[in-house]
Short mmCIF file of C-alpha atoms in Angstrom, two decimals:
data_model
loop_
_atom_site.label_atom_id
_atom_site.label_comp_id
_atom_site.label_asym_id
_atom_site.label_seq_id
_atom_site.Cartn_x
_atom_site.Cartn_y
_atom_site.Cartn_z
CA UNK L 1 19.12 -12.39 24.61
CA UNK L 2 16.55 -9.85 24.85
CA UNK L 3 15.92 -8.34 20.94
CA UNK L 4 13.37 -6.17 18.88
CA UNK L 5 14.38 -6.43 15.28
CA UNK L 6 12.42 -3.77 12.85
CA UNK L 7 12.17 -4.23 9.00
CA UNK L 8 12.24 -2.91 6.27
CA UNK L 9 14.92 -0.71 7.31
CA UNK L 10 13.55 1.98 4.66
CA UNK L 11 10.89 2.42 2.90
CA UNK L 12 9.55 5.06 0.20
CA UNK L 13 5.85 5.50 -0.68
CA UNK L 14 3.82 7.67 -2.41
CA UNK L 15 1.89 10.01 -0.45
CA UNK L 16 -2.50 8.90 -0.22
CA UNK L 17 -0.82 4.77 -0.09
CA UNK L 18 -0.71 2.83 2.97
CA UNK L 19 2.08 0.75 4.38
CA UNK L 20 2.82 -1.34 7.04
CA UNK L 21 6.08 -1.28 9.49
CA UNK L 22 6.90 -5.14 11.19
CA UNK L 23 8.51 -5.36 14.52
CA UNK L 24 9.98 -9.00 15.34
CA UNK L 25 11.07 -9.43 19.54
CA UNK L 26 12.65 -12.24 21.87
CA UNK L 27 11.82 -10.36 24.65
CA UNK L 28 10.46 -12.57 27.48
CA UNK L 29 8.49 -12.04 29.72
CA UNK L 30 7.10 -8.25 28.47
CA UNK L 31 5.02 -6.04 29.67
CA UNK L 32 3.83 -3.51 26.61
CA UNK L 33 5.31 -2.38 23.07
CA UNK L 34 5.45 1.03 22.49
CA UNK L 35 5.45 2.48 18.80
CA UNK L 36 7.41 6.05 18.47
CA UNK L 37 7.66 8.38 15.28
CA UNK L 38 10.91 10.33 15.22
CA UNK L 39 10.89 13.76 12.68
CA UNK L 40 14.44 14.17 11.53
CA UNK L 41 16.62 15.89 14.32
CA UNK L 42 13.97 15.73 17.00
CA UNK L 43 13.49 12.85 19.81
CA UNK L 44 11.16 9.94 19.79
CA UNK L 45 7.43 10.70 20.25
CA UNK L 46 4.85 8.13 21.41
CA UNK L 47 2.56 6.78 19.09
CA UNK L 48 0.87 3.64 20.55
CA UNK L 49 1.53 1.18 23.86
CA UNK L 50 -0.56 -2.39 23.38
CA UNK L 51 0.32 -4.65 26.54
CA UNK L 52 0.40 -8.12 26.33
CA UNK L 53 -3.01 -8.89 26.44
CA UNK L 54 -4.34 -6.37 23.37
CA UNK L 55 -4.38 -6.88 19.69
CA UNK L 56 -4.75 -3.85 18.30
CA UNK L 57 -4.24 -0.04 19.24
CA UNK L 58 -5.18 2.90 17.01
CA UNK L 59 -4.16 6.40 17.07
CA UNK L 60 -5.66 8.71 13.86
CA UNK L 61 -4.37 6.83 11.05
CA UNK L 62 -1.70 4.62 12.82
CA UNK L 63 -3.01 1.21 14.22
CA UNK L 64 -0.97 -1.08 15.89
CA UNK L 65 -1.27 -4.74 16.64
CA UNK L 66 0.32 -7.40 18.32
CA UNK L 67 0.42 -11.12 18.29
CA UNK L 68 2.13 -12.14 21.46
CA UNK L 69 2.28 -15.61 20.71
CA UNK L 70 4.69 -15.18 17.50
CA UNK L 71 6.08 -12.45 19.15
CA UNK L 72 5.49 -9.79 16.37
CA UNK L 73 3.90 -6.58 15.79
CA UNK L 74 3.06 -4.08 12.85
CA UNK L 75 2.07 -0.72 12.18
CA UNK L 76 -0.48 0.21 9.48
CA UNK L 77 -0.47 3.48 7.99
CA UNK L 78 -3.07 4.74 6.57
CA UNK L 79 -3.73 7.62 3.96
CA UNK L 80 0.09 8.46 4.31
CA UNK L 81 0.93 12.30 4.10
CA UNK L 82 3.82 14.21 3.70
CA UNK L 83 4.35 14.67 7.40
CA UNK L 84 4.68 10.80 8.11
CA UNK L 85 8.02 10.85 6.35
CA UNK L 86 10.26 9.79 9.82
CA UNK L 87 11.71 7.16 11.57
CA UNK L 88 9.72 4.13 13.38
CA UNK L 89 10.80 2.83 16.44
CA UNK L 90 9.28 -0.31 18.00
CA UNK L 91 10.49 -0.51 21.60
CA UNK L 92 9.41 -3.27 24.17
CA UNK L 93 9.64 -3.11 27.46
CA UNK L 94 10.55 -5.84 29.35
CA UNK L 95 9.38 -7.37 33.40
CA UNK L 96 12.79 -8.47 34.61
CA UNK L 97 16.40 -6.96 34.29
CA UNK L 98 18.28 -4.14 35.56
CA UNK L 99 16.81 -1.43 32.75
CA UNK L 100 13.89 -2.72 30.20
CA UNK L 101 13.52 -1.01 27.28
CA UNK L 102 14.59 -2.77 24.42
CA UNK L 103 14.32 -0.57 21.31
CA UNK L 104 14.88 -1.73 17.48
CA UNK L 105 16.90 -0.11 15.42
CA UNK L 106 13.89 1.55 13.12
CA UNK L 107 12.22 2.24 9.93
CA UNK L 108 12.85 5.28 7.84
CA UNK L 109 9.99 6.42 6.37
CA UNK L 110 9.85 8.57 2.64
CA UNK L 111 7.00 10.18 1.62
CA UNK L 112 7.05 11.72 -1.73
CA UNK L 113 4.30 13.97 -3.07
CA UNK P 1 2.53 17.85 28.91
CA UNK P 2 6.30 16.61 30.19
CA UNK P 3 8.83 18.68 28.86
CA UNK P 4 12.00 17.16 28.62
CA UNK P 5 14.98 19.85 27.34
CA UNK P 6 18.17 19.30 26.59
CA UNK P 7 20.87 22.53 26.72
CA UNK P 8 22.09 22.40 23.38
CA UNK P 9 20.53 21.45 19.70
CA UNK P 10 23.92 21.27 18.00
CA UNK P 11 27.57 21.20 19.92
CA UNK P 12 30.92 21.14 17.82
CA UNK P 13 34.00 20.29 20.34
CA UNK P 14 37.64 18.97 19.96
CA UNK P 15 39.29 16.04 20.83
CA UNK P 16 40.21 15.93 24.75
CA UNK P 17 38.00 18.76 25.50
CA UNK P 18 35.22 18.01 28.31
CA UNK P 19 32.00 18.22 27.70
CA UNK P 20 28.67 18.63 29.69
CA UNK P 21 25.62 17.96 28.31
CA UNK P 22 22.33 19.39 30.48
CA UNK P 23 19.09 17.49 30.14
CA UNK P 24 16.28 19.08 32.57
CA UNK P 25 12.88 17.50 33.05
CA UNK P 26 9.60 19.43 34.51
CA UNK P 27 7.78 16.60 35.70
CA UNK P 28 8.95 15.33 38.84
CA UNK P 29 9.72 11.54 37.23
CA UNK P 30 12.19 9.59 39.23
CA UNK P 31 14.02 8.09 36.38
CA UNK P 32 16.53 9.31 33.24
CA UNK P 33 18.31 8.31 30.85
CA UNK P 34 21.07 8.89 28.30
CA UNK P 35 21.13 7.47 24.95
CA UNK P 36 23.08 8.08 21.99
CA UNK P 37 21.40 7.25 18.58
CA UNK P 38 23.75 6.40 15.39
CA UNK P 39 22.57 5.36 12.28
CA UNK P 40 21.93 1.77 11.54
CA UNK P 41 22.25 1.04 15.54
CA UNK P 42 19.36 2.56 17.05
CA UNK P 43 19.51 3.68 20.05
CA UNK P 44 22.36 2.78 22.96
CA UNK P 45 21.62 3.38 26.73
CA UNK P 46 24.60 5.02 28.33
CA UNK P 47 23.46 5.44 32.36
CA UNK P 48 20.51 5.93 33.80
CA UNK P 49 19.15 7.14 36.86
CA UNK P 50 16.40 6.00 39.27
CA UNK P 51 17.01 8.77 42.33
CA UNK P 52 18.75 11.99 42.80
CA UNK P 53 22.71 10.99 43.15
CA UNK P 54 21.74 7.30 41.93
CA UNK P 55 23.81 5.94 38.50
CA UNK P 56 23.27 3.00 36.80
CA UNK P 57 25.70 1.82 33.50
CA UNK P 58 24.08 1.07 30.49
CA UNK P 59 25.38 -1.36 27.52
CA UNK P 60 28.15 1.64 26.82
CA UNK P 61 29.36 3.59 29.31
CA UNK P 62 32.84 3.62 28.98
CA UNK P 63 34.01 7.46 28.27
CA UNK P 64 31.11 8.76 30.12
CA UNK P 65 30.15 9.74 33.21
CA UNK P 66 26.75 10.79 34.17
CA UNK P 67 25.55 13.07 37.87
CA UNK P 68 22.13 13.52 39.13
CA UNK P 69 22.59 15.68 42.09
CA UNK P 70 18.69 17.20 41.69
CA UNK P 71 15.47 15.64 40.57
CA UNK P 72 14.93 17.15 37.62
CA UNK P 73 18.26 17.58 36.13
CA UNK P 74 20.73 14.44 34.55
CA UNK P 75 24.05 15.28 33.29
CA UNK P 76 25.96 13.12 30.84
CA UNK P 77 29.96 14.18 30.74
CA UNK P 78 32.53 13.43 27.98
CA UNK P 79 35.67 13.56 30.38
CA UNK P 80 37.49 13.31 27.25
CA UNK P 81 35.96 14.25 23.87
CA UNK P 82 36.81 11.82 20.78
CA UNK P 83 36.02 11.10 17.66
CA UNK P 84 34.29 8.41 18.21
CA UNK P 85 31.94 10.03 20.51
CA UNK P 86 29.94 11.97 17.64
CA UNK P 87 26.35 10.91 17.54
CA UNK P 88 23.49 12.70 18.62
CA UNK P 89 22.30 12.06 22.22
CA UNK P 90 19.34 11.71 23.81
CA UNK P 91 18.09 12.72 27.48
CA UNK P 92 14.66 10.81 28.24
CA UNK P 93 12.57 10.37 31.24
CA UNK P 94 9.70 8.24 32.85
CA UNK P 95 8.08 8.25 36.08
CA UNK P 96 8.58 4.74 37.13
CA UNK P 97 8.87 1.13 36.21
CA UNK P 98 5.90 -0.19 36.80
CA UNK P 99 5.58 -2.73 33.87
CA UNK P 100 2.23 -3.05 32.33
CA UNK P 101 1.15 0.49 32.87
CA UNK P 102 1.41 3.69 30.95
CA UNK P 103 3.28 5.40 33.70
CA UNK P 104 6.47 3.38 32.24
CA UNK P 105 6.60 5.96 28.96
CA UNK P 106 9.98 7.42 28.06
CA UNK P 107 9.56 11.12 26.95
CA UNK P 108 12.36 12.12 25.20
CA UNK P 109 14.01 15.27 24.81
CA UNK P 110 15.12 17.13 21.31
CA UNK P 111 18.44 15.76 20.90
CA UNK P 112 22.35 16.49 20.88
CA UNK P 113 23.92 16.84 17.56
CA UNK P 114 27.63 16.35 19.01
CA UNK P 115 30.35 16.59 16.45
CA UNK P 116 34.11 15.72 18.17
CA UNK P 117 36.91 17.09 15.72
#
């Protein structure tokens, strides 16, 4: 069964540290992972797509990468600020079925000044 | 940019009422979906759609219908409200599978609050 598991499932930081968001999947075959940031009460916003083939994708002080042959990926970020406080989403998108994106269930994200 | 709207930010209903909700898109993508998004479960696909007047069921569709009868515009219907239907839900939309490609992104609108009482 197709699955993208996310952990931790919350996590509080200080605001100037970095941390780093894992994203385990059984999805097979796939065709990208996608990384979306969620503000409270708002819908999912795009923050990275890696295919298959990449490592690593960067976007300001978010970087993704990917190791498809374990099947995980992570996202680093850097110099948190206030305005990272959200949910992460890591959603993968699979080559075969009737509908393909497979989403995990997220990281909330607390950044305190 | 797409725009991706939904008709209402917060809705507060009763049980066994019907409810619409109204999810418009501006950019002429040929498939949408409705989600609902509770804690601890991420998000659910209800239906999609991949053409005007095409419906497809999701993992949870039961209590929900869904029409498409333009492009732009998907319609998820409560035909009768419960409790258990509270969550916030989610219109999103993408231009086509393609697998592989960027043109696959889901851009989501701003969200349902939906409280059934």
């Amino acid at each position: 069964k197709n699955q993208v598991e996310q952990s931790p499932q919350s996590l509080i930081i200080l605001e100037g540290k970095n941390c780093t968001l894992q994203c385990n999947y059984t999805v097979s075959p796939f065709s990208n992972l996608r990384w979306y940031k969620q503000d409270t009460g708002r819908g999912p916003v795009s923050l990275t797509i890696m295919t298959f083939s990449e490592n690593t994708k960067s976007n300001g002080r978010y970087t993704a990468t990917l190791d498809a042959d374990t099947k995980q990926s992570s996202l680093h970020i850097t110099a948190s600020q206030l305005s990272d406080s959200a949910s992460y989403i890591c959603v993968v998108t699979a080559t075969s079925g009737t509908y393909k994106y497979i989403f995990g269930t997220g990281t909330r994200l607390k950044v305190l000044a | 940019d797409v725009k991706v709207t939904q008709s209402s930010r917060y809705l507060v209903k009763r049980t066994g009422e019907k409810v619409f909700l109204e999810c418009v898109q501006d950019m002429d993508h040929e498939n949408m979906f409705w989600y609902r998004q509770d804690p601890g479960l991420g998000l659910r696909l209800i239906y999609f759609s991949y053409d005007v007047k095409m419906k497809e069921k999701g993992d949870i569709p039961e209590g929900y219908s869904v029409s498409r009868e333009k492009k732009e515009r998907f319609s998820l219907i409560l035909e009768s409200a419960s409790t258990n239907q509270t969550s916030m839900y989610l219109c999103a939309s993408s231009l086509e599978e393609l697998g592989g490609t960027r043109e696959d992104e889901q851009f989501f609108g701003p969200g349902t609050r939906l409280t059934v009482l």
